[in-house]
Coordinates of N, CA and C in Angstrom, one line a residue:
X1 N 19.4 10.9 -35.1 CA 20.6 10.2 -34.8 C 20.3 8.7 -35.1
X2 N 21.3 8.1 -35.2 CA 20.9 6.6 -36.0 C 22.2 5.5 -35.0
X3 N 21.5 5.0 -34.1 CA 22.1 3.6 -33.3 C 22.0 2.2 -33.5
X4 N 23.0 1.8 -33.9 CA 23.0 0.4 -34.6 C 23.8 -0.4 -33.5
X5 N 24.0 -1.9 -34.1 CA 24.8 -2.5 -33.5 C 25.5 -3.1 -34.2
X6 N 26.9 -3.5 -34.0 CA 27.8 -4.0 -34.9 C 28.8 -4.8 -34.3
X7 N 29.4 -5.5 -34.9 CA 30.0 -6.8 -34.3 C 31.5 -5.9 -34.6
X8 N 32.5 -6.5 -33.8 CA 33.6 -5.6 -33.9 C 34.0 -6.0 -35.2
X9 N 34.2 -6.4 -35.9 CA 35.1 -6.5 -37.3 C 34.4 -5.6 -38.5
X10 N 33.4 -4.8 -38.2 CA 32.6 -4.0 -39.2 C 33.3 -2.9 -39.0
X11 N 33.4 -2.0 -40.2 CA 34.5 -1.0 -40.4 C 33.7 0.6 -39.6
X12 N 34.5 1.3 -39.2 CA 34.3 2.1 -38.2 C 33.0 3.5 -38.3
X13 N 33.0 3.7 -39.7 CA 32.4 4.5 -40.0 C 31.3 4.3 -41.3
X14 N 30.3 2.8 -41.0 CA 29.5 2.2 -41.9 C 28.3 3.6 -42.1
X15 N 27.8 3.1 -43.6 CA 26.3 4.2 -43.8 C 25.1 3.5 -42.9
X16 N 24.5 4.6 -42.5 CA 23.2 4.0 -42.2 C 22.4 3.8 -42.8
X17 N 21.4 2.9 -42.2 CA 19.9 1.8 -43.3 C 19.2 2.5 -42.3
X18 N 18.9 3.4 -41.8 CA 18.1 3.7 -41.1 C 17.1 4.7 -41.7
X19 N 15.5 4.9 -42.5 CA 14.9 5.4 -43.2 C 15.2 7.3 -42.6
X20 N 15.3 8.3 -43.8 CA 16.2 9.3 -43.4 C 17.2 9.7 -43.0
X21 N 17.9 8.8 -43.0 CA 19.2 8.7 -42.9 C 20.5 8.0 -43.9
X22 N 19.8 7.9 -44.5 CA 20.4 6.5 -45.8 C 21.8 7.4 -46.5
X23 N 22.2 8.6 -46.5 CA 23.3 8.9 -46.9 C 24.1 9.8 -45.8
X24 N 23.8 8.9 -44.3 CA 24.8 9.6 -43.5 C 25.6 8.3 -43.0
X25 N 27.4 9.0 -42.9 CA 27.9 8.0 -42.1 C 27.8 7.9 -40.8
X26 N 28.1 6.8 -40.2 CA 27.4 6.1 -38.7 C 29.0 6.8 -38.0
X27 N 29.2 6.9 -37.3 CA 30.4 6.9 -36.0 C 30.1 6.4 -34.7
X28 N 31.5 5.4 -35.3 CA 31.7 4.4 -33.8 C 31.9 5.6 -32.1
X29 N 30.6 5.0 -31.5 CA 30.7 5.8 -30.5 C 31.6 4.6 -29.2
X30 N 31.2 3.5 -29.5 CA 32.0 2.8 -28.5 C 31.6 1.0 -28.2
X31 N 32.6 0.6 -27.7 CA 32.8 -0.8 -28.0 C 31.5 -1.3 -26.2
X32 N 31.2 -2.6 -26.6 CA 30.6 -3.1 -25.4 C 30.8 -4.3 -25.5
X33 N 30.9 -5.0 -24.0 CA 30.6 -6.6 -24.3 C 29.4 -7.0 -22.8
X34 N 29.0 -7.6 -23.7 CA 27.6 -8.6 -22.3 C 28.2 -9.8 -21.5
X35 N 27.8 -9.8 -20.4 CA 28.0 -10.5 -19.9 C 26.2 -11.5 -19.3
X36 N 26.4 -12.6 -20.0 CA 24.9 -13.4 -19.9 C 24.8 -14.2 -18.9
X37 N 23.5 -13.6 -17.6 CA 24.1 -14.2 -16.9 C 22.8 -15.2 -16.9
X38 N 23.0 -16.7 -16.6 CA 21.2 -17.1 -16.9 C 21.1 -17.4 -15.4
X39 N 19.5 -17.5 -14.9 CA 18.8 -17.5 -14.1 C 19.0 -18.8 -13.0
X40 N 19.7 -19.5 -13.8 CA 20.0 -21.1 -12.6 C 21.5 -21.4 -11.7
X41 N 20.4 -21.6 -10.2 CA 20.8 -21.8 -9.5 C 22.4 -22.0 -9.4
X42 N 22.4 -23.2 -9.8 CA 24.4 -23.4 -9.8 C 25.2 -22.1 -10.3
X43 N 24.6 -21.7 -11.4 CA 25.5 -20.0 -11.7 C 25.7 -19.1 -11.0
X44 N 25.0 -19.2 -9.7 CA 25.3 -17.6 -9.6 C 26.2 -17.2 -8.8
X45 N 27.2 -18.4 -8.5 CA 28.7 -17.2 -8.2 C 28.9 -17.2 -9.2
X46 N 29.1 -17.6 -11.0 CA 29.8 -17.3 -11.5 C 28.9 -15.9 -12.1
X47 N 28.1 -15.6 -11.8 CA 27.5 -14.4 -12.3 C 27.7 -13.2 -11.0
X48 N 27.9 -13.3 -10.2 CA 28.5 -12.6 -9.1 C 29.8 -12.5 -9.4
X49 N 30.8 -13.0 -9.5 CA 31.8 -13.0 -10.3 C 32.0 -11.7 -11.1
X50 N 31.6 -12.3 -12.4 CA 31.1 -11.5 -13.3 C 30.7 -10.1 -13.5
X51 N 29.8 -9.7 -12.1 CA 29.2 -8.8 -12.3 C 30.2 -7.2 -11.5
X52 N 31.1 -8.2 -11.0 CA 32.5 -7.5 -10.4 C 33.2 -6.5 -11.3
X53 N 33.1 -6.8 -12.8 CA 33.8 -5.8 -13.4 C 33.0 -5.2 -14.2
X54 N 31.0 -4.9 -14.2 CA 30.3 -4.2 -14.9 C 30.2 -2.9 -14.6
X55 N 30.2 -2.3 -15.7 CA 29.8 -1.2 -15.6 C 28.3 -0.9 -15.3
X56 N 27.4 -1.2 -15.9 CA 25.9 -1.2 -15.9 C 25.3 -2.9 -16.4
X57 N 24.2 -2.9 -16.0 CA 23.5 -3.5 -16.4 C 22.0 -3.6 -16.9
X58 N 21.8 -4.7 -18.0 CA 20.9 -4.8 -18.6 C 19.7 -5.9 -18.0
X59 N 18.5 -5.5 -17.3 CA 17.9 -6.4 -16.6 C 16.4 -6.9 -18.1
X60 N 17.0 -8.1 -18.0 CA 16.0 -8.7 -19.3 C 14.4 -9.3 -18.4
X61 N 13.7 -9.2 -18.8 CA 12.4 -9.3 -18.6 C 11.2 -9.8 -19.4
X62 N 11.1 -11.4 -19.7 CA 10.4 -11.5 -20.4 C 8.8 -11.0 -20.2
X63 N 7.9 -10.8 -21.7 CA 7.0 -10.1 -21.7 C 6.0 -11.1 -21.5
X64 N 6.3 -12.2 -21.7 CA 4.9 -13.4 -22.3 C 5.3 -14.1 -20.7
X65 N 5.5 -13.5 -19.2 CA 5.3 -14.7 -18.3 C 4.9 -13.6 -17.4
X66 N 4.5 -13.7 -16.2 CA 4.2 -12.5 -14.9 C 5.5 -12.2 -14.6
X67 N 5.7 -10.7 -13.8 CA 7.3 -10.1 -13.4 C 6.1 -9.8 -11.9
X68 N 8.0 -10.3 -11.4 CA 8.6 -11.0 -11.3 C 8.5 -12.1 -11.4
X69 N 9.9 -13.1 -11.9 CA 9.8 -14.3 -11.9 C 11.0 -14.8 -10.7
X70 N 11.4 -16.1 -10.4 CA 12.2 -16.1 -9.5 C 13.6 -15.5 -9.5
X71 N 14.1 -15.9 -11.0 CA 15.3 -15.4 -11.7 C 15.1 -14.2 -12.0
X72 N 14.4 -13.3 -11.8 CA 14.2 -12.1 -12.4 C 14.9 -11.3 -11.2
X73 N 13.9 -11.5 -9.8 CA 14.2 -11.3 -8.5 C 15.6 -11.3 -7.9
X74 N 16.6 -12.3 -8.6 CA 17.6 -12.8 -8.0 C 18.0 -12.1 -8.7
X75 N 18.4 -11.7 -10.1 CA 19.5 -10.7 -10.7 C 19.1 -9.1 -10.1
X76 N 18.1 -9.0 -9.8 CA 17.8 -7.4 -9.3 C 18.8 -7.5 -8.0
X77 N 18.7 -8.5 -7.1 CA 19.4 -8.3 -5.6 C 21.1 -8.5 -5.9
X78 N 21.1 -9.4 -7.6 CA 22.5 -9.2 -7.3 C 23.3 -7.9 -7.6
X79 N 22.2 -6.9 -8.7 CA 21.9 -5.6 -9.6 C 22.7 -4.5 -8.2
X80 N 21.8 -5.3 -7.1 CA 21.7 -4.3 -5.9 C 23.2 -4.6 -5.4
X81 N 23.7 -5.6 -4.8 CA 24.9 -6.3 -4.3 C 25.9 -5.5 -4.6
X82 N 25.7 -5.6 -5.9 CA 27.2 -5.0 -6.5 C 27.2 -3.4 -6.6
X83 N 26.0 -2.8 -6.2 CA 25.9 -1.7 -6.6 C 26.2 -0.9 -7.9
X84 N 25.3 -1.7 -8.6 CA 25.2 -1.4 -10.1 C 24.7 0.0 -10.2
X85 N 24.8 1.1 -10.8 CA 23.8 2.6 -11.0 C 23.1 2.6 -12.1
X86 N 23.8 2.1 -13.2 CA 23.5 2.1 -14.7 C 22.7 1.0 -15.1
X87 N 21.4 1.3 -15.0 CA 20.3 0.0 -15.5 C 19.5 0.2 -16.4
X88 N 19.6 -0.8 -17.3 CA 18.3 -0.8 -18.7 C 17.4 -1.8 -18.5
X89 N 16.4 -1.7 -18.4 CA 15.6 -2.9 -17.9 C 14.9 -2.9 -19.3
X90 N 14.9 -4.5 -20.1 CA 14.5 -4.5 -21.5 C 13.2 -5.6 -21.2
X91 N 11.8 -4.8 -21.4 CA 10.7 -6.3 -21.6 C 10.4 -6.6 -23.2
X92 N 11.4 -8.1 -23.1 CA 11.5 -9.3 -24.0 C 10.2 -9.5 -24.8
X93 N 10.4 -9.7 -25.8 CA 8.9 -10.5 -26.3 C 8.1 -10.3 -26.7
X94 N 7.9 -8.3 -27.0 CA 6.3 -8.2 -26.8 C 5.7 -8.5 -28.0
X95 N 6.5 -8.9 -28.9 CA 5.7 -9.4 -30.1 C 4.6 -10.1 -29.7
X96 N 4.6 -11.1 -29.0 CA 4.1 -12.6 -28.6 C 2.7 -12.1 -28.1
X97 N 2.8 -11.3 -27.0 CA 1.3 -10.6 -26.7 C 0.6 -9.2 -27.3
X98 N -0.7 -9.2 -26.8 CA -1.8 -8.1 -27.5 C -0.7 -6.7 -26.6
X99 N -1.6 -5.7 -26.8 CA -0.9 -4.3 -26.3 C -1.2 -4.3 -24.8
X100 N -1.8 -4.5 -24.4 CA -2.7 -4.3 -23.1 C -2.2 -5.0 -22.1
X101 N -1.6 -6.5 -22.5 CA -1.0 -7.5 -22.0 C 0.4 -6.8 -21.6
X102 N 1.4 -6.3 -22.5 CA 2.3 -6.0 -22.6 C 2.4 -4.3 -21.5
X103 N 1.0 -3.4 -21.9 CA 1.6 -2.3 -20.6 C 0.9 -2.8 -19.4
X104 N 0.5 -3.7 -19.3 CA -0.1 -4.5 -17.8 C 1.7 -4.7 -17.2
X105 N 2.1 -5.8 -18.2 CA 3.1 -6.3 -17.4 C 3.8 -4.8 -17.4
X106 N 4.2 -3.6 -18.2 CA 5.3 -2.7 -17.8 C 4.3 -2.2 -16.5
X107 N 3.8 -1.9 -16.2 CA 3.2 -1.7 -14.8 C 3.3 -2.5 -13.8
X108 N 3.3 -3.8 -13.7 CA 3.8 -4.6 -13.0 C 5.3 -4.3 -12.7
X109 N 6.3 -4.3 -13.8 CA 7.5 -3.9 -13.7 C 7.6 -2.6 -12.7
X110 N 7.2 -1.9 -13.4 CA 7.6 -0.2 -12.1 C 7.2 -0.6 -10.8
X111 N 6.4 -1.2 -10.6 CA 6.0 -1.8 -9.1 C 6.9 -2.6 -8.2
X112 N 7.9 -3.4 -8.8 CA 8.5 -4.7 -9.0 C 9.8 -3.8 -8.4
X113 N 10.2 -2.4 -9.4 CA 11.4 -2.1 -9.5 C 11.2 -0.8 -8.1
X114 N 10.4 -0.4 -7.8 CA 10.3 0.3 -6.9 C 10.8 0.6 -5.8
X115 N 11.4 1.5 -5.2 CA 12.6 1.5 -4.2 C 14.0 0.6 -4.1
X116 N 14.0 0.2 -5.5 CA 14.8 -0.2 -5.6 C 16.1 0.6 -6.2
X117 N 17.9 -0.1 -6.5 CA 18.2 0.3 -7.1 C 18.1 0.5 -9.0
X118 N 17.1 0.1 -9.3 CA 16.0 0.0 -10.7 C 15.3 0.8 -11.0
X119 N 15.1 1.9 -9.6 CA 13.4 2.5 -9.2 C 13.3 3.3 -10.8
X120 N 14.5 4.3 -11.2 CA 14.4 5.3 -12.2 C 14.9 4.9 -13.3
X121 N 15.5 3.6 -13.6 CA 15.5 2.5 -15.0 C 14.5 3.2 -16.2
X122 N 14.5 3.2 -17.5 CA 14.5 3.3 -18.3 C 13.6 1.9 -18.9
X123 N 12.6 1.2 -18.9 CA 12.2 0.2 -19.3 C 11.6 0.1 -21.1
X124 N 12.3 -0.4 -21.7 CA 12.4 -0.3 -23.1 C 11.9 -1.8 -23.5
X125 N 10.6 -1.7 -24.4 CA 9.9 -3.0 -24.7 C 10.7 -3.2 -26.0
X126 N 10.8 -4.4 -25.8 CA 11.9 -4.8 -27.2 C 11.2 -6.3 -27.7
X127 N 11.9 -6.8 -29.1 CA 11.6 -8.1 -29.0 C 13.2 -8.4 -30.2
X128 N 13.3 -9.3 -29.1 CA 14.8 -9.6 -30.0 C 14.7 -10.4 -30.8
X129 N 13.8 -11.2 -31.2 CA 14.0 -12.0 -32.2 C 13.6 -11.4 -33.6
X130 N 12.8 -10.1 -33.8 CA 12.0 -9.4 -34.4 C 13.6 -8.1 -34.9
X131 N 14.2 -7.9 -33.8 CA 15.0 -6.7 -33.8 C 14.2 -5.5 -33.6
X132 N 13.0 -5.5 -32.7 CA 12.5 -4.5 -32.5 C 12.9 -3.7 -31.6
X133 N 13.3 -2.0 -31.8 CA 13.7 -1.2 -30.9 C 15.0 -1.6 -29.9
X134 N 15.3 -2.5 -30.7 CA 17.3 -2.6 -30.8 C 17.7 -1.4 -30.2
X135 N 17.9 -0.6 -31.9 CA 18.3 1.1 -31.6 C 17.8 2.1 -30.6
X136 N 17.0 1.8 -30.1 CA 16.3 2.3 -28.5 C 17.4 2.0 -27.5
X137 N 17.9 0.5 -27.6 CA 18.8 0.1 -26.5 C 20.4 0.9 -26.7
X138 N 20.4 0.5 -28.3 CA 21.6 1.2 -28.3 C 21.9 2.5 -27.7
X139 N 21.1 2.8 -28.1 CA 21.3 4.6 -27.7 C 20.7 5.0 -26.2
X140 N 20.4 4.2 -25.3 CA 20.4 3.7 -23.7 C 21.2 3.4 -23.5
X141 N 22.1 2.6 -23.7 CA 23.6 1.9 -23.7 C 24.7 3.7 -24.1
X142 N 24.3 3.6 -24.9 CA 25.3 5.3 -25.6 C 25.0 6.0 -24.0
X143 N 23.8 6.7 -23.8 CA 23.1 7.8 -23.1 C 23.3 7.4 -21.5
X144 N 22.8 6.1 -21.2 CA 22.8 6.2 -19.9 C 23.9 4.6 -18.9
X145 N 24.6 4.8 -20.0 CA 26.3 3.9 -19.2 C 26.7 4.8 -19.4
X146 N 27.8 5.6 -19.1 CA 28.9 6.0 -19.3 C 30.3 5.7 -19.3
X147 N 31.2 6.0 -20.0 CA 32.7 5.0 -19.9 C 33.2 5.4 -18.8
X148 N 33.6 4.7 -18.2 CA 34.3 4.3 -17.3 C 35.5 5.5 -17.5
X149 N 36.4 6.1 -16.5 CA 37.5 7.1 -16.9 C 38.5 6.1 -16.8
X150 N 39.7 6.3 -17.2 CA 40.7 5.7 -17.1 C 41.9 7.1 -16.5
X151 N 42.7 5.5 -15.7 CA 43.6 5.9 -14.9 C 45.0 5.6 -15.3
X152 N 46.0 6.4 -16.4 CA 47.1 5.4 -17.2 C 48.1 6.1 -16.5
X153 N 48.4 6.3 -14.9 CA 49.1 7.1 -14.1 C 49.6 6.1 -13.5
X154 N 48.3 5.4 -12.8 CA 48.8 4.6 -11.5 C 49.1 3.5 -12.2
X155 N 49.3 2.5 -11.1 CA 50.1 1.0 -11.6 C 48.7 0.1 -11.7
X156 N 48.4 -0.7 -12.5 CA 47.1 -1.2 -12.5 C 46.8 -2.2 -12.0
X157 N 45.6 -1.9 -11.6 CA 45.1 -3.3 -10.7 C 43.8 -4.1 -11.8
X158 N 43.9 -5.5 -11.2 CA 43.2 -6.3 -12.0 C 42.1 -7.1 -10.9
X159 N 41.3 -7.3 -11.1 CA 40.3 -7.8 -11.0 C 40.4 -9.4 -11.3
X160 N 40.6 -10.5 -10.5 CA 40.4 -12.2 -10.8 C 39.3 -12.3 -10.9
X161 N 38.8 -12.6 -12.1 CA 37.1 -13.6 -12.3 C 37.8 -15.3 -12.2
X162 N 38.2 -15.3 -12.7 CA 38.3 -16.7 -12.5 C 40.3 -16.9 -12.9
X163 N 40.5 -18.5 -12.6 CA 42.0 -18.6 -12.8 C 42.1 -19.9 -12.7
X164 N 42.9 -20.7 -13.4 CA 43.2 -21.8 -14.0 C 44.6 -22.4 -13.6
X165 N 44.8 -23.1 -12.9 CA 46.8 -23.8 -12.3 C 46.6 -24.5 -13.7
X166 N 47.5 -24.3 -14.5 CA 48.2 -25.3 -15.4 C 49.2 -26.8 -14.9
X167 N 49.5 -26.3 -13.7 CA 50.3 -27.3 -13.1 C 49.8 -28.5 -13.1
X168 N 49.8 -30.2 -13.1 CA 49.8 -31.1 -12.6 C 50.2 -31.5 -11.4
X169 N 49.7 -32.2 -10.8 CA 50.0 -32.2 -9.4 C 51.4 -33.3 -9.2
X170 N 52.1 -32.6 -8.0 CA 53.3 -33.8 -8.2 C 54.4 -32.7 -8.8
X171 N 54.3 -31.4 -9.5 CA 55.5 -30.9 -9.9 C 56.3 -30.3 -8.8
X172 N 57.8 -30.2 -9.2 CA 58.6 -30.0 -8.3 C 58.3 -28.2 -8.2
X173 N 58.8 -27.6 -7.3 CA 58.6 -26.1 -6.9 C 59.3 -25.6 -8.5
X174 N 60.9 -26.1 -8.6 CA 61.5 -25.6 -9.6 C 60.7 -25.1 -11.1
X175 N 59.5 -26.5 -11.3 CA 59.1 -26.6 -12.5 C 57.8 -26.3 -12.5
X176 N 57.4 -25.6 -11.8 CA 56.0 -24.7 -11.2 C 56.1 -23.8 -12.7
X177 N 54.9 -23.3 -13.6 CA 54.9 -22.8 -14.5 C 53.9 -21.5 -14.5
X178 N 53.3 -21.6 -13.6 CA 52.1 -20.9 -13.3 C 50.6 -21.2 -13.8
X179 N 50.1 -20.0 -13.9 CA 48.6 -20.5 -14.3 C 48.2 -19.4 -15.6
X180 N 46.9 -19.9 -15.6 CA 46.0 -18.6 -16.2 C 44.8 -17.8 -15.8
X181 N 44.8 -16.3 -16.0 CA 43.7 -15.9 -15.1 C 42.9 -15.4 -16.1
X182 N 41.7 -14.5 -16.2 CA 41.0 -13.9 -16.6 C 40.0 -12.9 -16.0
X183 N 40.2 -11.8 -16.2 CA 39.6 -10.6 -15.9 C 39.5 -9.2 -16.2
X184 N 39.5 -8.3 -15.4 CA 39.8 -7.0 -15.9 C 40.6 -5.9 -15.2
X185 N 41.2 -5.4 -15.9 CA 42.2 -4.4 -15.5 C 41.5 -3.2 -15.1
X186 N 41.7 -2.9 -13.9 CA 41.1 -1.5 -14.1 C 41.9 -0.6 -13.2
X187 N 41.4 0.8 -12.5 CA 42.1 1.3 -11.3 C 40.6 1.6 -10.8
X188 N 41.3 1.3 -9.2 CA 40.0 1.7 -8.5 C 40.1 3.3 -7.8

């Protein structure tokens, strides 16, 4: 099987470059989008926020520092908060270190992730700058999120991440225009 990744404007049913596979077409199994949440302080309602309409999550872990780190810590409890089920835990980097260095730290990880909601995570050493074992994630992402079902019965509810008054202050009730929001539709 051959898991790629593709930006949405790439056509649905590209060949794969994948060695043994070079004259099979690819099929779009399904669209995703990330939500990045970084490790500092002032973010993290807006990553709480955020994490309100995930499906799963991807717990990033670099390979070249000790695990846990503080920020590492803080997205696992928010992982937990929201009652996330779907977790990929990816260690970052291992280009950068020797082998030994790199299954020290995944050992540290299982430790780290233990009794937690992480405990049976899937921990996939990657290095993204390299594109190493990308297609491992993809096909983690394929295998162990699942879509979401949809409900096109009921009346739908949406989810506020954030919202925006267009108004100026001072307008009259009449000339009240509304705002703008952003988030996601779903049924619960």
């Amino acid at each position: 099987m051959c898991y790629k990744a593709y930006g949405s404007g790439k056509e649905d049913s590209p060949m794969c470059d994948v060695p043994g596979f070079e004259n099979a077409r690819m099929k779009l199994l399904r669209h995703v989008s990330f939500v990045d949440c970084p490790g500092h302080d002032i973010l993290m309602a807006t990553m709480l926020n955020g994490a309100a309409i995930m499906d799963g999550a991807l717990l990033l872990i670099t390979a070249n520092e000790s695990c846990p780190q503080p920020q590492t810590s803080e997205h696992l409890a928010v992982i937990e908060i929201m009652r996330l089920k779907h977790i990929i835990i990816l260690q970052n980097k291992v280009d950068l270190i020797p082998e030994n260095v790199a299954l020290n730290q995944h050992e540290a990880i299982q430790n780290f992730i233990q009794g937690t909601a992480a405990a049976e995570a899937p921990v996939i050493p990657i290095s993204g700058q390299l594109k190493y074992n990308i297609d491992v994630v993809c096909e983690n992402i394929v295998k162990k999120i699942p879509i979401p079902e949809k409900n096109f019965v009921s009346p739908p509810t949406m989810i506020v991440i954030r919202s925006f008054d267009v108004n100026k202050p001072g307008y009259e009730v009449d000339d009240i225009r509304g705002g703008v929001a952003g988030g996601s539709i779903l049924n619960l």
